[in-house]
Coordinates of C-alpha atoms in Angstrom, one line a residue:
Chain C
M1 CA -20.5 33.9 15.5
S2 CA -23.6 33.5 17.6
Q3 CA -25.4 30.2 17.5
G4 CA -28.0 31.9 15.3
D5 CA -25.4 32.2 12.5
R6 CA -25.0 28.5 12.3
G7 CA -27.7 28.3 9.7
G8 CA -29.4 25.0 9.1
A9 CA -26.7 22.9 10.8
T10 CA -28.3 20.5 13.2
T11 CA -26.6 17.2 13.7
A12 CA -23.1 16.5 14.9
E13 CA -21.9 20.1 15.1
P14 CA -19.4 21.1 16.5
V15 CA -16.9 19.1 14.6
A16 CA -13.1 18.9 15.0
L17 CA -13.4 21.1 18.1
D18 CA -10.5 19.3 19.8
L19 CA -8.4 20.8 17.0
Y20 CA -10.2 24.0 16.2
Q21 CA -11.1 25.1 19.7
Q22 CA -12.7 28.5 20.0
I23 CA -9.4 30.1 21.1
V24 CA -7.6 28.7 18.1
L25 CA -10.3 30.0 15.7
E26 CA -10.3 33.4 17.3
H27 CA -6.5 33.8 17.1
S28 CA -6.6 32.6 13.5
R29 CA -9.3 35.1 12.6
R30 CA -7.7 38.0 14.5
P31 CA -4.1 37.2 15.1
Q32 CA -2.4 39.3 17.8
N33 CA 0.8 41.3 17.1
F34 CA 0.5 40.6 13.4
R35 CA 2.8 43.3 12.1
R36 CA 6.3 43.7 10.9
L37 CA 9.0 45.5 12.9
D38 CA 11.0 47.8 10.7
T39 CA 14.2 47.6 12.9
P40 CA 14.0 44.4 14.8
D41 CA 17.0 43.1 16.8
R42 CA 16.2 39.6 15.5
R43 CA 14.2 38.4 12.5
A44 CA 13.7 34.8 11.5
E45 CA 11.7 33.2 8.7
G46 CA 10.1 29.8 9.0
H47 CA 8.9 27.7 6.1
N48 CA 6.9 24.5 6.0
R49 CA 7.9 22.9 2.8
L50 CA 5.1 20.5 2.9
C51 CA 2.3 23.0 2.8
G52 CA 4.0 26.3 1.9
D53 CA 3.3 27.9 5.3
K54 CA 5.6 30.8 6.0
V55 CA 6.1 32.7 9.3
T56 CA 8.3 35.7 9.8
L57 CA 9.0 36.5 13.4
Y58 CA 10.4 39.9 14.6
L59 CA 11.9 40.4 18.1
R60 CA 12.9 43.6 19.9
L61 CA 15.3 42.9 22.7
A62 CA 15.9 45.1 25.8
G63 CA 17.9 44.3 28.8
G64 CA 18.0 40.6 27.9
L65 CA 14.2 40.5 27.6
L66 CA 11.9 40.0 24.6
A67 CA 10.5 43.5 24.7
E68 CA 8.4 43.1 21.6
V69 CA 7.4 40.0 19.6
T70 CA 5.5 40.4 16.4
F71 CA 4.9 38.2 13.3
E72 CA 3.7 38.1 9.8
A73 CA 2.5 34.8 8.2
A74 CA 0.7 33.1 5.4
G75 CA -0.6 29.8 6.6
C76 CA -3.4 27.7 8.0
A77 CA -5.5 28.4 11.0
I78 CA -3.3 26.3 13.3
C79 CA -0.1 28.0 12.2
L80 CA -1.6 31.5 12.6
A81 CA -3.1 30.7 16.0
S82 CA 0.1 29.2 17.3
A83 CA 2.1 32.2 16.1
S84 CA -0.4 34.6 17.6
L85 CA -0.3 32.7 20.9
L86 CA 3.5 32.7 20.8
T87 CA 3.7 36.5 20.6
E88 CA 1.5 36.8 23.6
T89 CA 3.3 34.3 25.8
A90 CA 6.9 35.0 24.8
A91 CA 6.7 38.8 25.2
G92 CA 8.4 39.9 28.4
L93 CA 10.3 36.7 28.9
S94 CA 14.1 36.5 29.1
V95 CA 15.9 35.1 26.2
G96 CA 16.7 32.0 28.2
T97 CA 13.2 31.5 29.4
A98 CA 11.8 32.0 25.9
E99 CA 14.2 29.4 24.5
R100 CA 13.1 26.9 27.2
L101 CA 9.4 27.7 26.4
A102 CA 9.9 27.1 22.7
A103 CA 11.8 23.9 23.3
G104 CA 9.1 22.7 25.6
V105 CA 6.2 23.4 23.2
I106 CA 8.0 21.6 20.4
G107 CA 8.9 18.8 22.8
H108 CA 5.3 18.5 24.0
F109 CA 4.2 17.1 20.6
D110 CA 6.8 14.4 20.8
D111 CA 6.4 13.5 24.5
P112 CA 3.6 15.3 26.3
A113 CA 4.4 13.7 29.6
A114 CA 7.9 15.2 29.6
H115 CA 6.9 18.6 28.4
A116 CA 3.7 20.1 29.8
L117 CA 2.1 23.1 27.9
P118 CA 1.7 26.2 29.9
P119 CA -2.1 26.9 30.5
A120 CA -2.1 29.8 28.1
L121 CA -1.1 27.4 25.3
A122 CA -3.4 24.5 26.3
A123 CA -5.6 25.1 23.2
L124 CA -2.7 23.8 21.1
D125 CA -2.8 20.4 22.7
G126 CA -5.7 19.3 20.4
V127 CA -3.2 19.3 17.5
R128 CA -1.6 16.1 18.9
A129 CA -4.4 14.0 17.6
Y130 CA -3.7 15.2 14.0
P131 CA -0.1 14.1 13.2
S132 CA -0.1 15.7 9.8
R133 CA -0.9 19.1 11.4
I134 CA 1.7 19.1 14.2
R135 CA 4.2 20.9 12.0
C136 CA 1.7 23.7 11.5
A137 CA 1.7 24.3 15.3
T138 CA 5.4 24.0 15.8
L139 CA 6.6 26.1 12.9
P140 CA 6.3 29.4 14.8
W141 CA 8.2 28.0 17.8
Q142 CA 11.0 26.6 15.6
T143 CA 11.2 30.0 14.1
L144 CA 11.4 31.6 17.5
R145 CA 14.3 29.3 18.4
Q146 CA 16.1 30.4 15.2
A147 CA 15.5 34.0 16.0
L148 CA 16.8 33.6 19.5
A149 CA 19.9 31.7 18.4
G150 CA 20.7 34.4 15.9
P151 CA 22.2 35.6 13.6
A152 CA 20.0 38.6 13.3
D153 CA 18.4 37.3 10.1
A154 CA 17.8 33.5 10.2
I155 CA 15.8 31.0 8.2
A156 CA 14.1 28.0 9.8
T157 CA 12.6 25.2 7.9
T158 CA 10.6 22.3 9.2
E159 CA 11.5 18.8 8.4
P160 CA 11.0 18.0 4.7
A161 CA 7.9 16.1 3.6
E162 CA 8.1 12.4 4.1
Chain D
M1 CA -15.5 5.7 -40.3
N2 CA -18.1 4.8 -37.7
A3 CA -20.3 2.5 -39.7
S4 CA -21.8 0.9 -36.6
P5 CA -23.9 3.0 -34.3
R6 CA -22.0 4.5 -31.5
A7 CA -22.5 2.5 -28.4
I8 CA -24.1 4.6 -25.6
P9 CA -22.8 3.3 -22.3
G10 CA -25.4 2.3 -19.8
P11 CA -25.3 3.8 -16.3
L12 CA -23.0 2.0 -13.9
D13 CA -24.6 0.0 -11.1
V14 CA -22.4 1.8 -8.6
G15 CA -24.1 0.1 -5.6
R16 CA -22.9 -3.3 -6.9
L17 CA -19.5 -2.0 -8.0
R18 CA -18.8 -0.7 -4.6
Q19 CA -19.1 -4.2 -3.2
D20 CA -16.0 -5.0 -5.3
F21 CA -14.0 -2.5 -3.2
P22 CA -13.9 -3.7 0.4
I23 CA -11.9 -0.7 1.6
L24 CA -14.9 1.6 0.9
D25 CA -17.0 -0.1 3.5
Q26 CA -15.8 1.6 6.6
Q27 CA -16.5 4.5 9.0
V28 CA -14.0 7.3 9.3
N29 CA -14.3 9.6 12.3
G30 CA -17.8 8.4 12.8
A31 CA -19.1 8.8 9.2
P32 CA -19.1 6.5 6.2
L33 CA -15.9 7.0 4.2
A34 CA -16.4 9.1 1.1
Y35 CA -13.1 8.6 -0.8
L36 CA -12.6 11.5 -3.1
D37 CA -8.8 11.4 -3.4
N38 CA -8.6 9.2 -6.5
A39 CA -6.3 11.4 -8.4
A40 CA -3.7 10.8 -5.7
S41 CA -4.4 7.0 -5.6
T42 CA -7.4 4.9 -6.4
Q43 CA -8.6 1.8 -4.5
R44 CA -8.3 -1.8 -5.6
P45 CA -11.2 -4.2 -6.5
L46 CA -11.3 -7.7 -5.1
A47 CA -10.2 -8.9 -8.5
V48 CA -6.9 -7.3 -8.1
L49 CA -6.4 -8.3 -4.5
D50 CA -7.4 -11.9 -5.3
A51 CA -5.1 -12.1 -8.4
M52 CA -2.1 -11.0 -6.3
D53 CA -3.1 -13.2 -3.4
H54 CA -3.5 -16.2 -5.7
Y55 CA -0.2 -15.6 -7.3
Y56 CA 1.6 -15.5 -4.0
R57 CA -0.3 -18.6 -2.6
H58 CA 0.1 -20.8 -5.7
D59 CA 2.5 -19.6 -8.4
H60 CA 5.3 -17.5 -7.1
A61 CA 8.8 -18.1 -8.3
N62 CA 11.3 -15.9 -10.1
V63 CA 10.5 -15.1 -13.7
H64 CA 12.5 -15.8 -16.9
R65 CA 15.0 -18.0 -15.0
G66 CA 13.9 -21.4 -13.7
V67 CA 13.3 -24.6 -15.5
H68 CA 10.8 -25.6 -12.9
T69 CA 7.0 -25.5 -13.1
L70 CA 6.4 -22.6 -10.7
S71 CA 8.9 -20.4 -12.6
H72 CA 7.1 -21.1 -15.8
R73 CA 3.7 -20.3 -14.2
A74 CA 5.1 -17.0 -12.8
T75 CA 6.6 -16.1 -16.1
D76 CA 3.4 -16.9 -18.0
R77 CA 1.3 -14.7 -15.6
Y78 CA 3.8 -11.9 -15.7
E79 CA 4.0 -11.9 -19.5
H80 CA 0.2 -12.2 -19.7
A81 CA 0.0 -9.0 -17.7
R82 CA 2.3 -7.4 -20.3
E83 CA 0.0 -8.5 -23.1
L84 CA -3.0 -7.1 -21.2
V85 CA -1.2 -3.7 -21.0
R86 CA -0.3 -3.9 -24.7
G87 CA -4.0 -4.3 -25.5
F88 CA -5.0 -1.6 -23.1
L89 CA -2.7 0.9 -24.8
N90 CA -3.1 -0.6 -28.3
A91 CA 0.7 -0.9 -28.6
A92 CA 1.9 -2.8 -31.6
S93 CA 4.0 -5.3 -29.7
I94 CA 4.8 -6.4 -26.2
R95 CA 8.4 -5.4 -27.1
E96 CA 7.1 -1.9 -26.5
V97 CA 5.8 -2.5 -23.0
I98 CA 8.3 -1.9 -20.2
F99 CA 7.3 -2.5 -16.6
T100 CA 8.6 0.2 -14.2
R101 CA 7.9 1.2 -10.6
G102 CA 5.5 3.8 -11.8
T103 CA 5.1 6.9 -14.0
T104 CA 8.0 8.7 -12.3
E105 CA 10.4 5.9 -13.0
A106 CA 9.1 5.6 -16.5
I107 CA 9.9 9.3 -17.2
N108 CA 13.2 9.0 -15.5
L109 CA 14.1 6.0 -17.7
V110 CA 13.5 8.1 -20.8
A111 CA 15.4 11.1 -19.4
Y112 CA 18.3 9.0 -18.4
T113 CA 18.7 7.0 -21.5
L114 CA 18.1 9.9 -23.8
G115 CA 20.6 12.0 -21.9
Q116 CA 23.5 10.3 -23.6
R117 CA 22.6 11.8 -27.0
L118 CA 21.8 15.3 -25.8
K119 CA 24.2 18.2 -26.0
A120 CA 24.3 21.9 -25.0
G121 CA 21.8 23.9 -27.0
D122 CA 19.3 21.1 -27.4
E123 CA 15.9 21.9 -26.1
I124 CA 13.1 20.0 -24.2
V125 CA 9.6 21.4 -24.1
V126 CA 7.0 20.7 -21.4
S127 CA 3.9 22.5 -20.4
E128 CA 3.3 24.7 -17.3
L129 CA 0.7 22.2 -15.9
E130 CA 3.0 19.2 -15.6
H131 CA 3.3 17.1 -12.4
H132 CA 6.7 17.5 -10.8
S133 CA 7.6 14.0 -12.2
N134 CA 7.4 15.5 -15.7
I135 CA 9.5 18.5 -14.8
V136 CA 12.3 17.5 -12.5
P137 CA 13.8 14.6 -14.6
W138 CA 14.1 17.1 -17.5
Q139 CA 15.6 19.7 -15.3
M140 CA 18.2 17.1 -14.1
L141 CA 18.8 16.1 -17.7
C142 CA 19.4 19.7 -18.7
E143 CA 21.8 20.2 -15.8
R144 CA 23.8 17.1 -17.0
T145 CA 23.8 18.0 -20.7
G146 CA 23.5 21.8 -21.0
A147 CA 20.2 21.3 -22.8
V148 CA 17.5 24.0 -22.1
L149 CA 14.0 23.4 -20.7
R150 CA 11.3 25.4 -22.4
V151 CA 7.8 25.8 -20.7
G152 CA 4.6 26.1 -22.6
P153 CA 2.3 28.4 -20.7
I154 CA -1.3 27.8 -19.6
T155 CA -4.3 30.1 -19.7
D156 CA -6.5 31.4 -17.0
R157 CA -8.9 28.5 -17.9
G158 CA -6.1 26.1 -16.9
E159 CA -5.6 24.9 -20.5
I160 CA -2.4 24.7 -22.3
D161 CA -1.9 27.8 -24.6
V162 CA -1.4 25.5 -27.6
E163 CA -0.3 28.3 -30.0
A164 CA 2.3 29.5 -27.5
M165 CA 3.5 25.9 -26.8
L166 CA 3.8 25.0 -30.5
A167 CA 5.8 28.2 -31.0
L168 CA 8.4 26.8 -28.6
I169 CA 8.8 23.6 -30.7
T170 CA 11.6 24.1 -33.2
P171 CA 14.3 22.1 -34.9
A172 CA 16.3 22.4 -31.7
T173 CA 13.6 20.5 -29.8
R174 CA 14.7 17.0 -28.9
L175 CA 11.7 16.0 -26.8
V176 CA 8.2 17.3 -26.0
G177 CA 6.7 16.1 -22.7
V178 CA 3.1 16.7 -21.9
A179 CA 0.4 15.4 -19.5
H180 CA -2.6 13.7 -21.1
V181 CA -4.7 14.9 -18.2
S182 CA -3.6 17.5 -15.6
N183 CA -3.6 16.0 -12.1
A184 CA -4.1 19.5 -10.5
L185 CA -6.8 20.8 -12.7
G186 CA -8.3 17.8 -14.5
T187 CA -7.7 19.4 -17.9
V188 CA -7.6 17.0 -20.9
N189 CA -4.8 18.3 -23.0
P190 CA -4.8 18.3 -26.9
V191 CA -1.9 15.8 -26.9
A192 CA -2.4 14.5 -30.4
E193 CA -2.1 18.1 -31.8
I194 CA 1.1 18.7 -29.8
I195 CA 2.6 15.4 -30.7
A196 CA 1.9 16.0 -34.4
A197 CA 3.7 19.4 -34.2
A198 CA 6.7 17.8 -32.4
R199 CA 7.0 15.1 -35.0
R200 CA 7.1 17.7 -37.8
H201 CA 10.2 19.0 -36.1
G202 CA 11.7 15.6 -35.5
A203 CA 11.3 15.8 -31.8
L204 CA 10.4 12.8 -29.6
T205 CA 7.2 12.9 -27.6
L206 CA 6.4 11.7 -24.1
V207 CA 2.9 11.6 -22.7
D208 CA 2.4 11.5 -18.9
G209 CA -0.7 9.4 -18.7
A210 CA -0.8 8.9 -15.0
Q211 CA -4.0 10.9 -14.5
A212 CA -5.6 9.7 -17.8
A213 CA -5.5 6.0 -18.0
A214 CA -8.4 5.2 -15.6
H215 CA -10.6 7.8 -17.2
V216 CA -10.1 8.1 -21.0
P217 CA -9.3 5.3 -23.5
V218 CA -5.6 5.4 -24.6
D219 CA -4.4 4.4 -28.0
V220 CA -0.7 5.1 -28.4
R221 CA -0.8 4.4 -32.1
A222 CA -3.6 6.9 -32.7
L223 CA -1.8 9.4 -30.5
G224 CA 1.4 8.9 -32.4
C225 CA 3.6 9.4 -29.3
D226 CA 7.0 7.9 -28.8
F227 CA 6.5 7.3 -25.1
Y228 CA 3.5 6.9 -22.8
A229 CA 3.9 6.5 -19.0
L230 CA 1.3 5.4 -16.5
S231 CA 1.0 4.2 -12.9
G232 CA -0.8 1.1 -11.7
H233 CA -2.1 2.6 -8.5
K234 CA -4.0 5.3 -10.3
L235 CA -6.0 2.8 -12.3
H236 CA -7.1 0.5 -9.5
G237 CA -4.0 -1.6 -9.6
P238 CA -1.2 -2.0 -7.1
T239 CA 1.5 0.6 -6.0
G240 CA 5.0 -0.1 -7.1
I241 CA 4.1 -0.9 -10.7
G242 CA 3.8 1.3 -13.8
V243 CA 4.4 1.1 -17.5
L244 CA 6.5 2.8 -20.0
Y245 CA 5.2 2.4 -23.5
G246 CA 8.0 3.1 -26.0
R247 CA 7.9 3.0 -29.8
E248 CA 10.0 0.0 -30.8
S249 CA 12.1 1.9 -33.3
V250 CA 13.0 4.5 -30.7
L251 CA 13.7 2.0 -27.9
E252 CA 16.1 0.2 -30.2
T253 CA 18.3 3.3 -30.3
L254 CA 18.4 3.8 -26.5
P255 CA 21.1 2.5 -24.3
P256 CA 20.1 0.4 -21.2
F257 CA 18.8 2.2 -18.1
Q258 CA 19.9 0.1 -15.0
G259 CA 22.3 -2.8 -15.2
G260 CA 21.8 -6.1 -13.6
G261 CA 20.1 -9.5 -14.0
D262 CA 17.3 -10.0 -16.6
M263 CA 18.5 -7.1 -18.8
I264 CA 21.5 -9.0 -20.1
A265 CA 22.0 -11.7 -22.8
T266 CA 25.5 -12.7 -21.7
V267 CA 27.9 -11.4 -19.0
S268 CA 31.6 -11.8 -19.0
F269 CA 34.4 -9.7 -17.7
R270 CA 35.5 -9.3 -21.3
G271 CA 32.1 -7.6 -22.0
T272 CA 28.4 -7.9 -21.6
T273 CA 25.7 -8.1 -24.2
Y274 CA 22.2 -6.9 -23.6
N275 CA 18.9 -8.6 -23.7
E276 CA 16.2 -7.9 -26.3
L277 CA 13.3 -5.5 -25.8
P278 CA 11.6 -5.0 -23.5
Y279 CA 13.8 -6.9 -21.0
R280 CA 16.8 -4.7 -21.7
F281 CA 15.0 -2.0 -19.7
E282 CA 13.9 -4.3 -16.8
A283 CA 17.0 -5.0 -14.7
G284 CA 16.6 -7.2 -11.6
T285 CA 13.7 -9.3 -10.4
P286 CA 10.6 -7.3 -11.3
A287 CA 7.5 -6.5 -9.3
I288 CA 5.8 -9.7 -10.5
A289 CA 2.8 -9.8 -8.3
E290 CA 2.2 -6.1 -8.9
A291 CA 2.3 -6.6 -12.7
I292 CA -0.2 -9.4 -12.3
G293 CA -2.3 -7.1 -10.2
L294 CA -2.1 -4.4 -12.8
G295 CA -3.2 -6.9 -15.4
A296 CA -6.2 -7.8 -13.2
A297 CA -7.1 -4.1 -12.9
I298 CA -7.0 -3.6 -16.6
E299 CA -9.3 -6.6 -17.1
Y300 CA -11.6 -5.2 -14.4
L301 CA -11.8 -1.8 -16.1
G302 CA -12.5 -3.6 -19.4
R303 CA -15.4 -5.4 -17.8
V304 CA -16.9 -2.3 -16.3
G305 CA -16.2 -0.3 -19.5
L306 CA -14.2 2.8 -19.7
P307 CA -16.8 4.7 -21.7
A308 CA -19.4 4.0 -18.9
I309 CA -16.9 5.0 -16.3
A310 CA -16.1 8.2 -18.1
A311 CA -19.8 9.1 -18.4
H312 CA -20.3 8.4 -14.7
E313 CA -17.4 10.5 -13.7
E314 CA -18.5 13.4 -16.0
A315 CA -21.9 13.4 -14.3
L316 CA -20.2 13.5 -10.9
V317 CA -18.0 16.4 -11.9
D318 CA -21.0 18.3 -13.4
H319 CA -23.0 17.7 -10.2
A320 CA -20.0 18.9 -8.0
L321 CA -19.5 22.0 -10.1
A322 CA -23.2 22.9 -10.0
R323 CA -23.4 22.5 -6.2
L324 CA -20.0 24.0 -5.3
R325 CA -20.8 27.1 -7.4
D326 CA -23.2 28.3 -4.6
L327 CA -20.7 27.9 -1.8
P328 CA -19.7 31.3 -0.3
G329 CA -16.2 32.4 -1.2
I330 CA -15.4 29.5 -3.6
R331 CA -12.8 30.0 -6.3
F332 CA -12.2 27.3 -8.8
L333 CA -8.7 26.7 -10.1
G334 CA -9.1 26.8 -13.9
N335 CA -12.2 26.1 -15.8
P336 CA -11.1 23.8 -18.6
R337 CA -13.5 23.0 -21.4
Q338 CA -12.2 19.4 -21.5
R339 CA -12.0 18.0 -18.0
V340 CA -12.1 14.6 -16.4
G341 CA -12.4 13.3 -12.9
L342 CA -11.8 16.2 -10.6
V343 CA -12.5 19.7 -9.3
S344 CA -9.9 21.9 -7.7
F345 CA -10.7 25.0 -5.7
N346 CA -10.1 27.2 -2.7
I347 CA -12.5 28.9 -0.3
D348 CA -11.6 32.5 0.5
G349 CA -10.1 32.9 3.9
I350 CA -9.7 29.2 4.7
H351 CA -6.4 27.4 4.1
P352 CA -6.8 24.2 2.1
H353 CA -5.3 22.2 4.9
D354 CA -7.9 23.4 7.3
V355 CA -10.6 22.5 4.8
G356 CA -9.0 19.1 4.4
T357 CA -9.0 18.5 8.1
V358 CA -12.6 19.5 8.6
L359 CA -13.7 17.3 5.6
D360 CA -11.8 14.4 7.2
Q361 CA -13.7 14.9 10.4
R362 CA -16.8 14.2 8.3
G363 CA -15.3 11.1 6.6
V364 CA -14.7 12.9 3.3
A365 CA -11.1 12.2 2.0
V366 CA -9.8 14.9 -0.4
R367 CA -6.3 16.1 -1.2
A368 CA -5.3 19.5 0.1
G369 CA -2.0 21.0 -1.0
H370 CA 0.0 21.6 -4.1
H371 CA -0.7 18.3 -5.7
C372 CA 3.0 17.9 -6.8
A373 CA 2.3 20.7 -9.3
M374 CA 3.7 23.7 -7.7
P375 CA 4.1 25.7 -10.9
V376 CA 0.3 25.4 -11.4
M377 CA -0.3 26.8 -7.9
E378 CA 2.2 29.6 -8.6
R379 CA 0.4 30.3 -11.9
F380 CA -2.9 30.8 -10.0
G381 CA -1.2 32.6 -7.1
V382 CA -2.3 30.1 -4.4
P383 CA -0.2 28.0 -2.0
G384 CA -2.4 25.0 -2.7
S385 CA -5.9 24.0 -3.4
V386 CA -8.6 21.5 -2.3
R387 CA -9.0 18.7 -4.9
A388 CA -11.9 16.3 -5.0
S389 CA -11.3 13.6 -7.5
F390 CA -13.7 10.9 -8.6
A391 CA -13.6 7.2 -9.6
L392 CA -16.1 4.7 -10.8
Y393 CA -17.3 3.9 -7.3
N394 CA -18.2 7.4 -6.2
T395 CA -21.8 8.6 -5.8
R396 CA -23.8 11.8 -6.0
D397 CA -24.5 11.3 -2.3
E398 CA -20.8 11.5 -1.6
V399 CA -20.6 14.7 -3.6
D400 CA -23.4 16.1 -1.6
R401 CA -21.6 15.1 1.6
L402 CA -18.5 16.9 0.3
V403 CA -20.6 20.1 -0.2
E404 CA -22.2 19.8 3.3
A405 CA -18.8 19.4 4.9
L406 CA -17.5 22.4 3.0
Q407 CA -20.6 24.4 4.3
L408 CA -19.6 23.4 7.8
A409 CA -16.0 24.6 7.2
V410 CA -17.3 27.9 5.9
R411 CA -19.4 28.3 9.1
M412 CA -16.5 27.3 11.4
F413 CA -14.0 29.7 9.8
A414 CA -16.4 32.6 9.0
P415 CA -14.8 35.8 10.2

């Protein structure tokens, strides 16, 4: 991905970088913790009915903490990057803290002044300028809330298409 | 049959035609708008905007009611629009032209009114490439009546497997519904052949013409269909208006759809008698301005000339296919031999919504998603596709900009 690879492109690149920041592109190309857990303590599926994106989140709990957070997904770059970042930031948190983090990330897209993103997730802020893509970013976090709330196997669905 | 030499359409003066569409003259995200989402909805020429504006400024009143001058004018304009639609479809009579909210309502009207004569064991046949609006009303009808929905498969080319579809049509078939043109693939379907087979078995036929009417000439009498549905906004007319053509002898046998004003002859608590065709199927104050706008759109298309439009769009599709073929990782959805107006594709490793967003950043508007044809996406094993769809005002330069923006997306998302 060196500049030399960018072929004959000359004018006006980069494009859409506020949405597709390098960190988002890297996480979408090489998602972290992209694997299923065979015996998770919690498992939740999230669906975006608008675009068909699907996220499955797996949690292993130990002593009230999220000892392991992994996922599988079929979705767009924003969804994959958001899920990948989620597994990195939620691992090691207590159930309560993870729940507050998920609520805060989802809340950020409604009211950024009231819900600041933690620095590790700052790259997701660019999605705010693309209303049709916000659900792509929030789907993994809604799925996390479902997983935390239980039951052990839960299904989350984003709001239906308008 | 063609004694006179076949008229060869001259090329469209697209530069001049674009001036008829003020919405096209704008910058989107710092680039000139390249509107390639015409299969979702087309844009309106000034002739349509002016016709609706003039109506509201000078002629508006309710139709079919008043004794005053404005009501007469409104009624005349509304009914003139109906006559324009009749001519556009070559229907035998205005009694066969019902204004609806769009194609979806037109199909629902047929499904609802037909429902009262269906019973368990009856069958309805549609193809696998239908828009949801030509699937779901029939599923709902089957749930109500116990009838069975049969689905004619499509091939890897994205064409209806005609032999397999015809094999599904039997004496149990009550209705065959088929798209004239696929909105997801652009396939022009052999509707006349399917209609003829259905008629041999005594089945009614409905053609979903939403994606066809702005691109191919429609002659309902030549097709021989019992119903033909279309939407105004897909042929440069307003939203909220569409048409159901229905063969008069069939409409005569159907019960009313919605009840209310305009669809009645007399109302009494002892009983109500219904109005004549087509008003029996138009309850309530109709979308008068929208019907007038649709009439203006049909006149506009007539002035530009559908054969010339079709030739222009065919050249754009050919140019797009030729250029897109060289794009790394491109996979076309279907490869129909008869295609109008659009190309549908995916790029390996890039979700269609990401493609759509990158294109939007370059001012190029396309549709990314399932195109309200989820069975087609399932057939090709993809969650969705990118669809670039063309209209009379699109240019080769816009196709080139589409390709350049796709090249950018490939570079951005390259692994």
